[in-house]
Coordinates of C-alpha atoms and ligand atoms in Angstrom, one line a residue:
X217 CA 0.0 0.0 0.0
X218 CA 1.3 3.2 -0.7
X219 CA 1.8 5.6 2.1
X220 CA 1.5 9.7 2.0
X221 CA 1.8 12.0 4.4
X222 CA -0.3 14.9 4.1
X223 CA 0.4 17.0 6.7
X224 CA 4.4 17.8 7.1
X225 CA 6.0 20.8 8.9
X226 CA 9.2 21.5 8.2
X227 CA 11.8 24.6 9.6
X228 CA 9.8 27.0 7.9
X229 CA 6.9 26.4 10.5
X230 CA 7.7 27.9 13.9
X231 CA 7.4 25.0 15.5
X232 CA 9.1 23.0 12.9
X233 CA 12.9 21.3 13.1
X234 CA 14.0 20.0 9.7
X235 CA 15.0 21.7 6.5
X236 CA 12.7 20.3 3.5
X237 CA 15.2 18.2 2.4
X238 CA 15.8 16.1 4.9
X239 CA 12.4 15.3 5.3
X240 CA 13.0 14.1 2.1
X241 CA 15.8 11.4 3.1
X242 CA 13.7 11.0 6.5
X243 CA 10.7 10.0 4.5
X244 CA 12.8 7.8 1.7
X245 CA 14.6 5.8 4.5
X246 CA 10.9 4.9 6.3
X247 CA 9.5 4.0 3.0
X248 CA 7.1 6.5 2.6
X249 CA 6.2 7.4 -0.5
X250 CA 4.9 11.0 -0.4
X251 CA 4.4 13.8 1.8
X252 CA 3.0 17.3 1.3
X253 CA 5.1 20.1 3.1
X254 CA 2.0 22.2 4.7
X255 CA 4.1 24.6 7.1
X256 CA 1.6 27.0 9.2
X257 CA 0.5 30.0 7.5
X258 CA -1.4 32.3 10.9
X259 CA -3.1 34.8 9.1
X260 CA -5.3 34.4 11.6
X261 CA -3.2 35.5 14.6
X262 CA -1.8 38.3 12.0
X263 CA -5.0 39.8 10.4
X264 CA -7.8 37.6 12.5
X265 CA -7.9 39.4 15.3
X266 CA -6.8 36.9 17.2
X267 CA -4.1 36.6 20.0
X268 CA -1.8 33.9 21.3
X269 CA 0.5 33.8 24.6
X270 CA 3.0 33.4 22.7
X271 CA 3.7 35.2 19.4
X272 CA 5.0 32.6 16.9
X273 CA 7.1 33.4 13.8
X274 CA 5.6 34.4 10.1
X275 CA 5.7 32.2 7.5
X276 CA 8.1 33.8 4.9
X277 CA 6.0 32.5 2.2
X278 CA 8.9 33.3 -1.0
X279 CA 11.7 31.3 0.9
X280 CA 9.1 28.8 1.8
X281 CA 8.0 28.2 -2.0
X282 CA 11.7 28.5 -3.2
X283 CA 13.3 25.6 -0.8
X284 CA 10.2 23.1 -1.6
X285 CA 11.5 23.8 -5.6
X286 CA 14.9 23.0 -4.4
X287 CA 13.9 20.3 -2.5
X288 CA 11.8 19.4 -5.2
X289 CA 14.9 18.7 -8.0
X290 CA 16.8 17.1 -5.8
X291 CA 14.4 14.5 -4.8
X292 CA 13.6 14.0 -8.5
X293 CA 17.4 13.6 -9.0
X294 CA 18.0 11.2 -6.4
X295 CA 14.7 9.3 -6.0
X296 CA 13.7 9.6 -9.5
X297 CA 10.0 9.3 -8.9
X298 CA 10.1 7.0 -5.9
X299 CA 9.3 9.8 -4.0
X300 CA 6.3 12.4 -4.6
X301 CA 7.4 16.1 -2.8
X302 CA 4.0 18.1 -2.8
X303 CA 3.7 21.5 -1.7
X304 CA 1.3 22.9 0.9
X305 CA 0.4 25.2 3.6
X306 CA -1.5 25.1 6.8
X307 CA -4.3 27.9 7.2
X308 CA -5.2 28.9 10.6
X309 CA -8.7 30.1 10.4
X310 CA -10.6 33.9 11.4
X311 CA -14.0 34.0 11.3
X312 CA -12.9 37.9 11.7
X313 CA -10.5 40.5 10.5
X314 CA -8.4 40.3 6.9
X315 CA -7.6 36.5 7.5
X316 CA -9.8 35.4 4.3
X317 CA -8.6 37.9 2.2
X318 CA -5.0 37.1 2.5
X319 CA -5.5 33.6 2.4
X320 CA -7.0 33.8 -0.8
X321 CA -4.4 36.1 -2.6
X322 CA -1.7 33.6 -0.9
X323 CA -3.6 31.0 -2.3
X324 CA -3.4 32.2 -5.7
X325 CA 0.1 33.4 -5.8
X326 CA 1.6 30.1 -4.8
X327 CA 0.8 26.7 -7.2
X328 CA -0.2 24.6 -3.8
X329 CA -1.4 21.1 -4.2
X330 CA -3.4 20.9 -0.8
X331 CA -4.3 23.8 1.5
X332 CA -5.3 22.7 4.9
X333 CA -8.3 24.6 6.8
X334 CA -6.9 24.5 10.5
X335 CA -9.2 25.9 13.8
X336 CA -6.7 27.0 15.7
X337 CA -8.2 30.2 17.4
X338 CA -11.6 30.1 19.1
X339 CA -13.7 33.4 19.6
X340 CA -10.3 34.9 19.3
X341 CA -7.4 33.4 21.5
X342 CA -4.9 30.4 20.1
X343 CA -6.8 27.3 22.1
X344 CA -3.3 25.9 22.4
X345 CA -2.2 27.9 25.5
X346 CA -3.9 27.0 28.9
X347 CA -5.2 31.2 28.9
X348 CA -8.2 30.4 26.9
X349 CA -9.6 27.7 29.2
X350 CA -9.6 30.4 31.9
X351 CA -13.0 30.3 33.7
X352 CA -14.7 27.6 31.5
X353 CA -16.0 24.7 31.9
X354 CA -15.3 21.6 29.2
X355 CA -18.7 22.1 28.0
X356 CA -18.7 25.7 26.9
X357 CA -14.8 25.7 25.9
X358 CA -15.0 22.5 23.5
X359 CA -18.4 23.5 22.4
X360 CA -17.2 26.8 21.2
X361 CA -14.4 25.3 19.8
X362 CA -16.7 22.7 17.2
X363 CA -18.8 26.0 16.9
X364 CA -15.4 27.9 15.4
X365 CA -14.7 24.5 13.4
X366 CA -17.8 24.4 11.8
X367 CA -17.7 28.1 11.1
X368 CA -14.5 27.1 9.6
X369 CA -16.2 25.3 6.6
X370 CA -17.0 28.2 5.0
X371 CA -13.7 30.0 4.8
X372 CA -13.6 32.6 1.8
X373 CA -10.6 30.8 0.0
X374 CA -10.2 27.3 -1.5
X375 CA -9.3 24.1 0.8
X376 CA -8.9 20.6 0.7
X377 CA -8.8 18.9 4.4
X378 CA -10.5 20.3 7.9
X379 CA -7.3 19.2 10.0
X380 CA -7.5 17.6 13.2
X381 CA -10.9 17.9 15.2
X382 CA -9.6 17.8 18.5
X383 CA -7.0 19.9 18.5
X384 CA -8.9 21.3 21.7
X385 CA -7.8 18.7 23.8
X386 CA -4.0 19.6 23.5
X387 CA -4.0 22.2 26.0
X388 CA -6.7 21.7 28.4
X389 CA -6.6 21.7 31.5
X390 CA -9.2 18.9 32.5
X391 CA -8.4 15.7 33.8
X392 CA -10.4 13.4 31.0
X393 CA -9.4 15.7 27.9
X394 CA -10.9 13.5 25.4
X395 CA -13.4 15.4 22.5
X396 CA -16.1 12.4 22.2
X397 CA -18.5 12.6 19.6
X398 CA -21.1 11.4 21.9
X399 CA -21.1 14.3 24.2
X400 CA -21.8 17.0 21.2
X401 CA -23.9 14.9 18.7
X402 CA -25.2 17.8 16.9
X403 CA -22.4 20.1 16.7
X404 CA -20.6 17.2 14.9
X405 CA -22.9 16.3 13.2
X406 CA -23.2 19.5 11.8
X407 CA -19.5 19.8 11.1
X408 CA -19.2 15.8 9.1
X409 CA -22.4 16.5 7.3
X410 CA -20.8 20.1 6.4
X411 CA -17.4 18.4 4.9
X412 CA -19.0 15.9 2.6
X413 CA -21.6 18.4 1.2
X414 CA -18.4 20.6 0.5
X415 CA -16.2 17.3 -0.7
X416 CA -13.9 17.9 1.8
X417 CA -11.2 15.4 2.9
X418 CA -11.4 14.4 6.7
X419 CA -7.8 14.0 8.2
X420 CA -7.1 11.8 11.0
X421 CA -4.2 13.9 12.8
X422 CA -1.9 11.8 14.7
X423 CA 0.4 14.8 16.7
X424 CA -0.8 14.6 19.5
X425 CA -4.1 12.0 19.9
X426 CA -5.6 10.7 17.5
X427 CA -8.2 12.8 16.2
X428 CA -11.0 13.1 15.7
X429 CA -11.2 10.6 18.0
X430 CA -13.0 7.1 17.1
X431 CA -16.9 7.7 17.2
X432 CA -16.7 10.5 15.2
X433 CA -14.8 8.5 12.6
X434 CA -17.6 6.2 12.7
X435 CA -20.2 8.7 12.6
X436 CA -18.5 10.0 9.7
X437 CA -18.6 6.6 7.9
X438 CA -22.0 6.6 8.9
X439 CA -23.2 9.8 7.1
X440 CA -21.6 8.8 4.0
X441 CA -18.2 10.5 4.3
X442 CA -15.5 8.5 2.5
X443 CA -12.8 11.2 2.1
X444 CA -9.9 10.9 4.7
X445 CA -6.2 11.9 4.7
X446 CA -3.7 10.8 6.8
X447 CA -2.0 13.7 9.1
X448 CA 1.0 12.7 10.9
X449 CA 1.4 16.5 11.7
X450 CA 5.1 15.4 12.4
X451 CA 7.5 18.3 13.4
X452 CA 10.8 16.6 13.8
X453 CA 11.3 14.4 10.7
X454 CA 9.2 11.5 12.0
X455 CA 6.8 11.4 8.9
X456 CA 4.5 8.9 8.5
X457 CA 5.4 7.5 11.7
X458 CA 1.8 6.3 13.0
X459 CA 0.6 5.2 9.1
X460 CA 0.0 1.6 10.0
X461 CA -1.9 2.7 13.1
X462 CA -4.0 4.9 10.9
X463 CA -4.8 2.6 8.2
X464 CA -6.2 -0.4 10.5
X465 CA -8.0 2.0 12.9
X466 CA -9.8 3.3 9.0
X467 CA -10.2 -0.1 7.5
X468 CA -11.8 -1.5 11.0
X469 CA -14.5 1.6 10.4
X470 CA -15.1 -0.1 6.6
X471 CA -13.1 3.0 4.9
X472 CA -11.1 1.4 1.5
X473 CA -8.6 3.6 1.2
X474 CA -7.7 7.4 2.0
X475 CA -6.6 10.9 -0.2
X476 CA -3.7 12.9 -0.9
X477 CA -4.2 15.8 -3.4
X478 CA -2.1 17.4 -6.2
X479 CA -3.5 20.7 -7.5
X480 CA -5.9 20.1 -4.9
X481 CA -7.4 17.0 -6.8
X482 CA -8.2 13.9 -4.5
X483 CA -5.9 10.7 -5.4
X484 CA -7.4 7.9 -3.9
X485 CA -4.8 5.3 -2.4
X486 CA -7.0 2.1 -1.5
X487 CA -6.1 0.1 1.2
X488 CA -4.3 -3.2 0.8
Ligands
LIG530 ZN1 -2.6 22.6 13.3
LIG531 ZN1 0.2 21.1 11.6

């Protein structure tokens, strides 16, 4: 079975370690296949009106494009076609501010294959940092969190996956963390139904948990939703490194097979 990686930070995230070519020989030497670079782009914390605890570091979008091209020829010297490079970014999404607008222009400057739509910021603080749990209970801070997700479908620019439903549970301060479906039917039910009317790709994001977390997976299945990705979300080179994990957890739910995208077209990979 072939195995892609479709959500990859490299050194031009703030958060990320490696340089874009030694994802490259990372990836080659576990036998993956393909990855797409999709380093974070935070519009929304620069033009969404939204603030983080911590102020983390632009994306310097030219350098970004120009290292994936060098990347690119190398890989195709050396691997000569044994390995797919695909370029992408991470948006962080603003239901407010400018965010939209300059996603979209960045969108159409750059030839990306994928563009991931990311809820990072709820009702306008990063939900990575333990400041926006301040004073609220699971309940309201998770459900306003699916509420920014959902929201989050109808971003004014072009995107192919709706990253990591769950993200949430990162930084929160409550002793059982976990996002379950059953606790918010409706909200995500709202939010599956909403990416398969749109033919969006699902990811299952492996950074942290897994998520979305099982029963949504199913419930996804259940609705009709077929389109997944598989996110490893890695930051230090270790691409693809819960793939097998992934692709028994989506076969045991009756998915055949998952998507990675060039020029934001779905190729299906079916599952051995
Ligand atoms: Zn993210
Ligand atoms: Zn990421």
């Amino acid at each position: 079975m072939k195995k892609f990686d479709t959500h990859v930070h490299s050194n031009h995230s703030h958060d990320g370690k490696c340089a874009i070519g030694e994802l490259a020989r990372l990836a080659s030497s576990r036998g993956i296949d393909g990855f797409c670079v999709t380093d974070h782009c935070d519009f929304d914390l620069e033009w969404g009106e939204c603030t983080s605890a911590f102020i983390w570091k632009k994306l310097d979008a030219p350098k970004y494009y120009e290292n994936y091209l060098r990347a690119k020829e190398e890989v195709e010297e050396v691997k000569n076609g044994s390995l797919t490079l695909l370029f992408g970014v991470e948006a962080g999404f603003s239901e407010k501010g400018r965010a939209g607008e300059k996603y979209a222009e960045l969108i159409d400057k750059y030839p990306f294959d994928e563009v991931i739509n990311s809820t990072h910021c709820v009702k306008g603080r990063e939900a990575y940092f333990a400041d926006y749990f301040l004073f609220k209970s699971k309940q309201k801070a998770y459900g306003d969190y699916l509420d920014a997700v959902l929201m989050s479908l109808d971003a004014p620019y072009p995107y192919d996956i709706v990253a990591h439903i769950g993200y949430i549970m990162h930084g929160a301060p409550y002793r059982d963390k976990a996002l379950r479906y059953e606790d918010f039917p409706d909200k995500f039910d709202a939010i599956l139904k909403g990416i398969i009317e749109r033919g969006k790709t699902l990811e299952v994001n492996f950074h942290h948990e897994t998520v979305p977390e099982t029963g949504a997976l199913k419930r996804y299945f259940e609705l009709g939703g077929r389109a997944i990705s598989y996110g490893g979300d890695s930051h230090r080179g270790e691409i693809g490194e819960k793939f097998d994990e992934f692709a028994t957890l989506a076969k045991n739910i009756g998915f055949e097979g998952y998507n990675y995208f060039v020029q934001h077209k779905p190729v299906f990979v079916p599952f051995d």
